[in-house]
mmCIF file of C-alpha atoms in Angstrom:
data_model
loop_
_atom_site.group_PDB
_atom_site.id
_atom_site.type_symbol
_atom_site.label_atom_id
_atom_site.label_comp_id
_atom_site.label_asym_id
_atom_site.label_seq_id
_atom_site.Cartn_x
_atom_site.Cartn_y
_atom_site.Cartn_z
ATOM 1 C CA MET A 1 -36.906 -23.212 -27.829
ATOM 2 C CA PHE A 2 -33.788 -25.372 -27.410
ATOM 3 C CA SER A 3 -32.826 -28.122 -29.832
ATOM 4 C CA GLU A 4 -32.979 -31.853 -29.149
ATOM 5 C CA GLN A 5 -29.164 -31.820 -28.928
ATOM 6 C CA ASP A 6 -29.320 -29.461 -25.947
ATOM 7 C CA ILE A 7 -28.546 -30.712 -22.442
ATOM 8 C CA ARG A 8 -31.964 -29.433 -21.403
ATOM 9 C CA ALA A 9 -33.597 -31.818 -23.875
ATOM 10 C CA GLU A 10 -32.066 -34.687 -21.924
ATOM 11 C CA MET A 11 -33.244 -32.986 -18.717
ATOM 12 C CA MET A 12 -36.814 -33.077 -19.996
ATOM 13 C CA LYS A 13 -36.491 -36.693 -21.121
ATOM 14 C CA LYS A 14 -35.298 -37.614 -17.627
ATOM 15 C CA LEU A 15 -38.271 -35.813 -16.106
ATOM 16 C CA ALA A 16 -40.680 -37.526 -18.507
ATOM 17 C CA ALA A 17 -39.249 -40.945 -17.642
ATOM 18 C CA SER A 18 -39.435 -40.268 -13.910
ATOM 19 C CA VAL A 19 -43.146 -39.404 -13.960
ATOM 20 C CA SER A 20 -44.203 -41.836 -16.693
ATOM 21 C CA ASP A 21 -46.252 -43.938 -14.288
ATOM 22 C CA SER A 22 -48.633 -41.035 -13.638
ATOM 23 C CA ALA A 23 -48.201 -38.586 -16.540
ATOM 24 C CA GLU A 24 -47.228 -38.522 -20.193
ATOM 25 C CA ILE A 25 -45.039 -35.599 -21.269
ATOM 26 C CA GLU A 26 -44.926 -34.904 -25.006
ATOM 27 C CA LEU A 27 -41.765 -33.017 -25.916
ATOM 28 C CA PHE A 28 -41.325 -30.538 -28.769
ATOM 29 C CA TYR A 29 -38.035 -28.797 -29.636
ATOM 30 C CA GLY A 30 -36.722 -25.809 -31.553
ATOM 31 C CA GLY A 31 -39.860 -23.720 -31.214
ATOM 32 C CA ASN A 32 -41.754 -26.146 -33.466
ATOM 33 C CA LEU A 33 -44.911 -26.122 -31.328
ATOM 34 C CA PHE A 34 -45.012 -22.468 -30.249
ATOM 35 C CA LYS A 35 -42.622 -19.653 -31.091
ATOM 36 C CA GLN A 36 -40.495 -17.909 -28.515
ATOM 37 C CA THR A 37 -42.501 -15.400 -26.394
ATOM 38 C CA THR A 38 -45.849 -17.090 -27.232
ATOM 39 C CA GLU A 39 -45.663 -20.008 -24.786
ATOM 40 C CA ILE A 40 -47.203 -18.240 -21.790
ATOM 41 C CA ILE A 41 -50.215 -17.177 -23.838
ATOM 42 C CA ALA A 42 -50.544 -20.755 -25.123
ATOM 43 C CA ILE A 43 -50.610 -22.015 -21.518
ATOM 44 C CA GLN A 44 -53.183 -19.395 -20.557
ATOM 45 C CA ARG A 45 -55.388 -20.470 -23.477
ATOM 46 C CA GLY A 46 -55.087 -24.129 -22.544
ATOM 47 C CA ASN A 47 -53.133 -25.053 -25.683
ATOM 48 C CA LEU A 48 -49.967 -25.963 -23.772
ATOM 49 C CA GLU A 49 -49.440 -27.543 -20.358
ATOM 50 C CA MET A 50 -45.715 -27.028 -19.756
ATOM 51 C CA GLY A 51 -42.863 -24.894 -21.019
ATOM 52 C CA ASN A 52 -39.306 -23.857 -20.314
ATOM 53 C CA ILE A 53 -39.991 -20.115 -20.185
ATOM 54 C CA ALA A 54 -37.517 -17.238 -20.166
ATOM 55 C CA PRO A 55 -38.058 -14.879 -17.200
ATOM 56 C CA GLN A 56 -37.851 -12.070 -19.765
ATOM 57 C CA ASP A 57 -41.087 -13.399 -21.302
ATOM 58 C CA ILE A 58 -42.775 -13.385 -17.894
ATOM 59 C CA ALA A 59 -41.586 -9.797 -17.425
ATOM 60 C CA THR A 60 -43.602 -8.703 -20.471
ATOM 61 C CA GLN A 61 -46.762 -9.427 -18.455
ATOM 62 C CA ILE A 62 -45.488 -8.952 -14.896
ATOM 63 C CA LYS A 63 -43.312 -5.849 -14.782
ATOM 64 C CA GLU A 64 -41.988 -6.743 -11.315
ATOM 65 C CA PHE A 65 -40.229 -9.732 -12.875
ATOM 66 C CA SER A 66 -37.862 -7.449 -14.793
ATOM 67 C CA ILE A 67 -35.585 -7.391 -11.737
ATOM 68 C CA LEU A 68 -34.924 -11.102 -12.301
ATOM 69 C CA THR A 69 -33.724 -10.355 -15.844
ATOM 70 C CA SER A 70 -31.231 -7.617 -14.964
ATOM 71 C CA ALA A 71 -27.521 -7.900 -15.734
ATOM 72 C CA TYR A 72 -25.118 -9.083 -13.022
ATOM 73 C CA LEU A 73 -27.977 -9.808 -10.595
ATOM 74 C CA PHE A 74 -27.075 -13.376 -9.654
ATOM 75 C CA ARG A 75 -23.453 -14.189 -8.883
ATOM 76 C CA ASP A 76 -23.638 -17.828 -9.975
ATOM 77 C CA VAL A 77 -25.966 -20.819 -10.137
ATOM 78 C CA ASP A 78 -25.789 -21.323 -6.360
ATOM 79 C CA HIS A 79 -26.979 -17.756 -5.811
ATOM 80 C CA LEU A 80 -29.761 -18.312 -8.358
ATOM 81 C CA ASN A 81 -30.937 -21.455 -6.586
ATOM 82 C CA ALA A 82 -30.657 -19.809 -3.165
ATOM 83 C CA PHE A 83 -32.988 -17.052 -4.323
ATOM 84 C CA PHE A 84 -35.699 -19.393 -5.590
ATOM 85 C CA ALA A 85 -35.441 -21.393 -2.349
ATOM 86 C CA SER A 86 -35.883 -18.222 -0.262
ATOM 87 C CA ASP A 87 -38.974 -16.364 0.928
ATOM 88 C CA ALA A 88 -38.247 -13.661 -1.646
ATOM 89 C CA GLY A 89 -38.201 -16.261 -4.408
ATOM 90 C CA ALA A 90 -41.437 -17.798 -3.137
ATOM 91 C CA GLU A 91 -43.108 -14.388 -3.398
ATOM 92 C CA MET A 92 -42.157 -14.092 -7.077
ATOM 93 C CA VAL A 93 -43.294 -17.658 -7.762
ATOM 94 C CA ALA A 94 -46.650 -16.887 -6.133
ATOM 95 C CA LEU A 95 -46.943 -13.704 -8.216
ATOM 96 C CA ALA A 96 -46.544 -15.687 -11.442
ATOM 97 C CA GLU A 97 -49.157 -18.222 -10.377
ATOM 98 C CA GLU A 98 -51.620 -15.546 -9.297
ATOM 99 C CA ARG A 99 -51.343 -13.322 -12.365
ATOM 100 C CA LEU A 100 -50.432 -15.724 -15.166
ATOM 101 C CA GLY A 101 -51.822 -19.067 -14.075
ATOM 102 C CA ILE A 102 -48.436 -20.798 -14.244
ATOM 103 C CA HIS A 103 -46.729 -22.765 -11.497
ATOM 104 C CA ILE A 104 -42.927 -22.495 -11.464
ATOM 105 C CA LEU A 105 -41.213 -25.825 -10.807
ATOM 106 C CA GLY A 106 -37.726 -24.316 -10.697
ATOM 107 C CA PRO A 107 -34.985 -22.371 -12.487
ATOM 108 C CA THR A 108 -33.203 -24.284 -15.243
ATOM 109 C CA TYR A 109 -29.629 -22.999 -15.450
ATOM 110 C CA PHE A 110 -28.073 -23.240 -18.906
ATOM 111 C CA GLY A 111 -24.829 -21.310 -18.523
ATOM 112 C CA THR A 112 -23.529 -17.792 -18.014
ATOM 113 C CA ARG A 113 -24.081 -15.554 -21.020
ATOM 114 C CA GLN A 114 -21.044 -14.260 -22.901
ATOM 115 C CA VAL A 115 -20.700 -11.994 -25.955
ATOM 116 C CA GLY A 116 -19.768 -13.709 -29.218
ATOM 117 C CA LEU A 117 -18.681 -11.565 -32.181
ATOM 118 C CA ARG A 118 -18.016 -12.156 -35.847
ATOM 119 C CA ILE A 119 -15.938 -8.957 -36.024
ATOM 120 C CA ASP A 120 -12.292 -8.593 -35.007
ATOM 121 C CA LYS A 121 -12.634 -5.728 -32.561
ATOM 122 C CA GLU A 122 -10.965 -5.496 -29.179
ATOM 123 C CA ILE A 123 -13.575 -5.277 -26.423
ATOM 124 C CA ASN A 124 -12.543 -4.192 -22.939
ATOM 125 C CA THR A 125 -15.281 -1.857 -21.691
ATOM 126 C CA PRO A 126 -18.916 -1.092 -22.633
ATOM 127 C CA ALA A 127 -17.652 1.877 -24.684
ATOM 128 C CA ASP A 128 -15.987 -0.607 -27.036
ATOM 129 C CA MET A 129 -19.409 -2.148 -27.756
ATOM 130 C CA SER A 130 -20.689 1.100 -29.251
ATOM 131 C CA GLY A 131 -22.176 0.488 -32.696
ATOM 132 C CA VAL A 132 -21.985 -3.302 -32.396
ATOM 133 C CA LYS A 133 -25.180 -4.894 -33.734
ATOM 134 C CA LEU A 134 -25.782 -7.459 -31.022
ATOM 135 C CA ARG A 135 -28.563 -9.967 -31.553
ATOM 136 C CA MET A 136 -30.870 -10.191 -28.566
ATOM 137 C CA PRO A 137 -34.212 -11.985 -28.321
ATOM 138 C CA GLY A 138 -37.311 -9.850 -28.780
ATOM 139 C CA GLY A 139 -38.910 -8.090 -25.841
ATOM 140 C CA ASP A 140 -38.087 -5.002 -23.812
ATOM 141 C CA ALA A 141 -36.126 -6.828 -21.090
ATOM 142 C CA TRP A 142 -33.808 -8.504 -23.592
ATOM 143 C CA GLN A 143 -33.338 -5.366 -25.663
ATOM 144 C CA PHE A 144 -32.493 -3.317 -22.575
ATOM 145 C CA LEU A 145 -29.891 -5.896 -21.586
ATOM 146 C CA GLY A 146 -28.163 -5.367 -24.938
ATOM 147 C CA THR A 147 -28.224 -1.611 -24.402
ATOM 148 C CA ALA A 148 -26.827 -2.037 -20.876
ATOM 149 C CA LEU A 149 -23.824 -3.807 -22.413
ATOM 150 C CA GLY A 150 -23.170 -0.736 -24.562
ATOM 151 C CA ALA A 151 -24.289 -2.400 -27.805
ATOM 152 C CA ASN A 152 -26.925 -1.704 -30.420
ATOM 153 C CA PRO A 153 -29.412 -4.526 -29.676
ATOM 154 C CA THR A 154 -31.064 -6.156 -32.666
ATOM 155 C CA PRO A 155 -34.051 -8.506 -32.180
ATOM 156 C CA MET A 156 -33.756 -11.793 -34.048
ATOM 157 C CA ALA A 157 -35.215 -15.270 -33.594
ATOM 158 C CA TYR A 158 -32.838 -17.829 -32.101
ATOM 159 C CA ALA A 159 -33.091 -20.096 -35.156
ATOM 160 C CA GLU A 160 -31.982 -17.227 -37.420
ATOM 161 C CA VAL A 161 -28.821 -16.272 -35.524
ATOM 162 C CA TYR A 162 -26.425 -18.552 -37.420
ATOM 163 C CA THR A 163 -27.467 -17.070 -40.760
ATOM 164 C CA GLY A 164 -27.444 -13.571 -39.285
ATOM 165 C CA LEU A 165 -23.826 -13.981 -38.210
ATOM 166 C CA GLN A 166 -22.887 -15.623 -41.495
ATOM 167 C CA THR A 167 -24.323 -12.819 -43.635
ATOM 168 C CA GLY A 168 -23.290 -9.939 -41.390
ATOM 169 C CA ALA A 169 -26.877 -8.920 -40.606
ATOM 170 C CA ILE A 170 -25.645 -8.892 -36.993
ATOM 171 C CA ASP A 171 -22.154 -8.421 -35.560
ATOM 172 C CA GLY A 172 -22.654 -10.728 -32.633
ATOM 173 C CA GLN A 173 -24.898 -12.549 -30.207
ATOM 174 C CA ASP A 174 -24.984 -13.273 -26.500
ATOM 175 C CA ASN A 175 -25.388 -16.830 -25.263
ATOM 176 C CA PRO A 176 -23.838 -19.270 -22.811
ATOM 177 C CA LEU A 177 -21.006 -21.358 -24.249
ATOM 178 C CA PRO A 178 -23.047 -24.600 -24.454
ATOM 179 C CA ASN A 179 -25.583 -22.823 -26.676
ATOM 180 C CA VAL A 180 -22.803 -21.551 -28.917
ATOM 181 C CA GLU A 181 -21.639 -25.141 -29.338
ATOM 182 C CA ASN A 182 -25.105 -26.641 -29.839
ATOM 183 C CA MET A 183 -26.079 -24.131 -32.507
ATOM 184 C CA LYS A 184 -22.560 -24.114 -34.047
ATOM 185 C CA PHE A 185 -22.382 -20.324 -33.831
ATOM 186 C CA TYR A 186 -18.608 -20.669 -33.379
ATOM 187 C CA GLU A 187 -18.361 -21.584 -37.065
ATOM 188 C CA VAL A 188 -19.338 -18.016 -38.013
ATOM 189 C CA MET A 189 -17.717 -16.118 -35.117
ATOM 190 C CA ASP A 190 -14.260 -14.616 -34.636
ATOM 191 C CA GLN A 191 -14.158 -14.210 -30.862
ATOM 192 C CA ILE A 192 -15.858 -14.687 -27.517
ATOM 193 C CA VAL A 193 -15.710 -11.902 -24.938
ATOM 194 C CA MET A 194 -16.196 -13.323 -21.428
ATOM 195 C CA THR A 195 -18.426 -10.572 -20.070
ATOM 196 C CA SER A 196 -20.333 -13.044 -17.833
ATOM 197 C CA HIS A 197 -23.160 -10.517 -17.823
ATOM 198 C CA LEU A 198 -26.082 -12.789 -16.999
ATOM 199 C CA VAL A 199 -26.499 -16.114 -15.233
ATOM 200 C CA GLY A 200 -28.634 -17.734 -17.895
ATOM 201 C CA TYR A 201 -31.729 -19.543 -16.766
ATOM 202 C CA ASP A 202 -35.252 -20.309 -17.813
ATOM 203 C CA LEU A 203 -38.141 -21.311 -15.607
ATOM 204 C CA LEU A 204 -39.668 -24.737 -15.966
ATOM 205 C CA VAL A 205 -43.375 -24.066 -15.586
ATOM 206 C CA ILE A 206 -46.606 -26.024 -15.665
ATOM 207 C CA SER A 207 -50.147 -24.772 -16.029
ATOM 208 C CA ALA A 208 -51.533 -23.955 -12.588
ATOM 209 C CA LYS A 209 -54.819 -25.553 -13.661
ATOM 210 C CA VAL A 210 -53.025 -28.813 -14.424
ATOM 211 C CA TRP A 211 -50.880 -28.552 -11.290
ATOM 212 C CA ASN A 212 -53.848 -27.956 -9.026
ATOM 213 C CA GLY A 213 -55.598 -30.936 -10.617
ATOM 214 C CA PHE A 214 -52.901 -33.258 -9.252
ATOM 215 C CA THR A 215 -53.262 -34.933 -5.884
ATOM 216 C CA ASP A 216 -50.864 -33.890 -3.112
ATOM 217 C CA ALA A 217 -48.891 -37.081 -3.681
ATOM 218 C CA GLN A 218 -48.678 -36.469 -7.436
ATOM 219 C CA ARG A 219 -47.473 -32.904 -6.906
ATOM 220 C CA ALA A 220 -44.796 -34.047 -4.455
ATOM 221 C CA ALA A 221 -43.562 -36.778 -6.804
ATOM 222 C CA PHE A 222 -43.616 -34.476 -9.848
ATOM 223 C CA GLN A 223 -41.721 -31.723 -7.999
ATOM 224 C CA ALA A 224 -39.108 -34.187 -6.729
ATOM 225 C CA ALA A 225 -38.577 -35.504 -10.263
ATOM 226 C CA ALA A 226 -38.288 -31.951 -11.617
ATOM 227 C CA ASP A 227 -35.782 -31.004 -8.904
ATOM 228 C CA GLU A 228 -33.629 -34.022 -9.752
ATOM 229 C CA ALA A 229 -33.702 -33.384 -13.508
ATOM 230 C CA ILE A 230 -32.979 -29.654 -13.078
ATOM 231 C CA ALA A 231 -30.031 -30.340 -10.754
ATOM 232 C CA TRP A 232 -28.596 -32.871 -13.215
ATOM 233 C CA SER A 233 -28.883 -30.361 -16.063
ATOM 234 C CA ALA A 234 -27.143 -27.623 -14.054
ATOM 235 C CA GLU A 235 -24.235 -29.939 -13.240
ATOM 236 C CA GLN A 236 -23.881 -30.894 -16.902
ATOM 237 C CA HIS A 237 -23.893 -27.254 -18.025
ATOM 238 C CA LEU A 238 -21.271 -26.236 -15.456
ATOM 239 C CA ALA A 239 -18.979 -29.067 -16.547
ATOM 240 C CA ARG A 240 -19.472 -28.279 -20.231
ATOM 241 C CA GLU A 241 -18.729 -24.590 -19.748
ATOM 242 C CA THR A 242 -15.352 -25.488 -18.252
ATOM 243 C CA GLU A 243 -14.478 -27.631 -21.267
ATOM 244 C CA LEU A 244 -15.700 -25.348 -24.031
ATOM 245 C CA ALA A 245 -13.319 -22.391 -23.706
ATOM 246 C CA GLU A 246 -10.449 -24.675 -24.723
ATOM 247 C CA PHE A 247 -12.581 -26.255 -27.458
ATOM 248 C CA PHE A 248 -13.370 -22.879 -29.027
ATOM 249 C CA GLN A 249 -9.719 -21.846 -28.920
ATOM 250 C CA GLU A 250 -8.865 -25.036 -30.785
ATOM 251 C CA LYS A 251 -11.433 -23.989 -33.386
ATOM 252 C CA GLY A 252 -9.514 -20.734 -33.875
ATOM 253 C CA LEU A 253 -11.644 -18.346 -31.841
ATOM 254 C CA LYS A 254 -10.079 -15.644 -29.738
ATOM 255 C CA ILE A 255 -11.163 -15.849 -26.079
ATOM 256 C CA SER A 256 -10.716 -12.682 -24.049
ATOM 257 C CA THR A 257 -11.736 -11.399 -20.624
ATOM 258 C CA PRO A 258 -12.672 -7.702 -20.606
ATOM 259 C CA ASP A 259 -12.887 -5.325 -17.661
ATOM 260 C CA VAL A 260 -15.877 -7.129 -16.109
ATOM 261 C CA ASP A 261 -16.072 -4.590 -13.257
ATOM 262 C CA ALA A 262 -16.547 -1.834 -15.828
ATOM 263 C CA PHE A 263 -19.315 -3.791 -17.542
ATOM 264 C CA ARG A 264 -20.968 -4.588 -14.215
ATOM 265 C CA SER A 265 -20.988 -1.036 -12.870
ATOM 266 C CA HIS A 266 -22.151 0.402 -16.197
ATOM 267 C CA ALA A 267 -24.977 -2.105 -16.600
ATOM 268 C CA GLN A 268 -26.188 -1.958 -13.020
ATOM 269 C CA GLN A 269 -26.297 1.821 -13.068
ATOM 270 C CA MET A 270 -28.274 1.790 -16.313
ATOM 271 C CA TYR A 271 -30.858 -0.493 -14.732
ATOM 272 C CA LEU A 272 -31.139 1.658 -11.612
ATOM 273 C CA ASP A 273 -31.587 4.777 -13.758
ATOM 274 C CA SER A 274 -34.165 3.162 -16.038
ATOM 275 C CA GLU A 275 -37.943 2.964 -15.843
ATOM 276 C CA LEU A 276 -37.603 -0.785 -15.345
ATOM 277 C CA SER A 277 -36.367 -0.407 -11.777
ATOM 278 C CA ALA A 278 -39.486 1.574 -10.867
ATOM 279 C CA ASP A 279 -41.454 -1.666 -11.196
ATOM 280 C CA TRP A 280 -39.144 -3.730 -8.995
ATOM 281 C CA PRO A 281 -40.702 -4.909 -5.705
ATOM 282 C CA GLU A 282 -39.572 -2.669 -2.864
ATOM 283 C CA GLY A 283 -36.491 -4.024 -1.134
ATOM 284 C CA MET A 284 -36.187 -7.024 -3.497
ATOM 285 C CA LEU A 285 -32.739 -6.059 -4.806
ATOM 286 C CA GLU A 286 -31.355 -5.804 -1.280
ATOM 287 C CA ARG A 287 -32.916 -9.154 -0.359
ATOM 288 C CA ILE A 288 -31.334 -10.819 -3.388
ATOM 289 C CA ASN A 289 -27.933 -9.270 -2.701
ATOM 290 C CA SER A 290 -28.056 -10.435 0.912
ATOM 291 C CA LEU A 291 -28.373 -14.108 0.005
#
């Protein structure tokens, strides 16, 4: 779904170059090959071999995955990586392969999600988000995240967000700072509220049929190349996030830090009280928190 100007595009080019002696990776950007939320089905039908898939899309088919989409679950990228390297993470990876026929190569961090608004309204707690039309991607997991922030979530395709902000069809959007820069959302926004409500990541996946068709040596080389490209991308995103707050201020945006503890406690309680948590694997939340 990301554009060719995205850091993750360079990540994929690095991966393609690293495995070029044994595989050819054709890259498509901006949802031009398959639209957001349709990639998993395309893989299952054999029309796509790889994708950078949102865990929220996996959660539409595997309800247990909704825990991995919940607000304030992972503390930072190190916590995210520690989970996927753990036994608990391996169980979720195996679940995706068993039920969906996709093999997860790793989590691709792309920044911590913040709230960006076109309206000049002071935001300090979730109560201040009441009535705010906040663009969220389609799907129950994404829409619930918007509700957990106190907003009125509005589904909209990623490519339509700039126009939505420009025309007032939406009051705001949530994305990591590098995405806001890449898509130039800052041109049609008034402020960024540093809620830090979700460590943003996708999952780089490959068809299990294709993966299992590799030799052991090919799988090891492909995984090593993916690990290297993913780690490079995470480092680039972390560095860019540090730079961008100052950049956006120079562009005239107001940058504010709300009562993050209030947002965290409100969101986490909403998840625990919701039907979503009934599908979470028993003890998984405690295992994640213990890492």
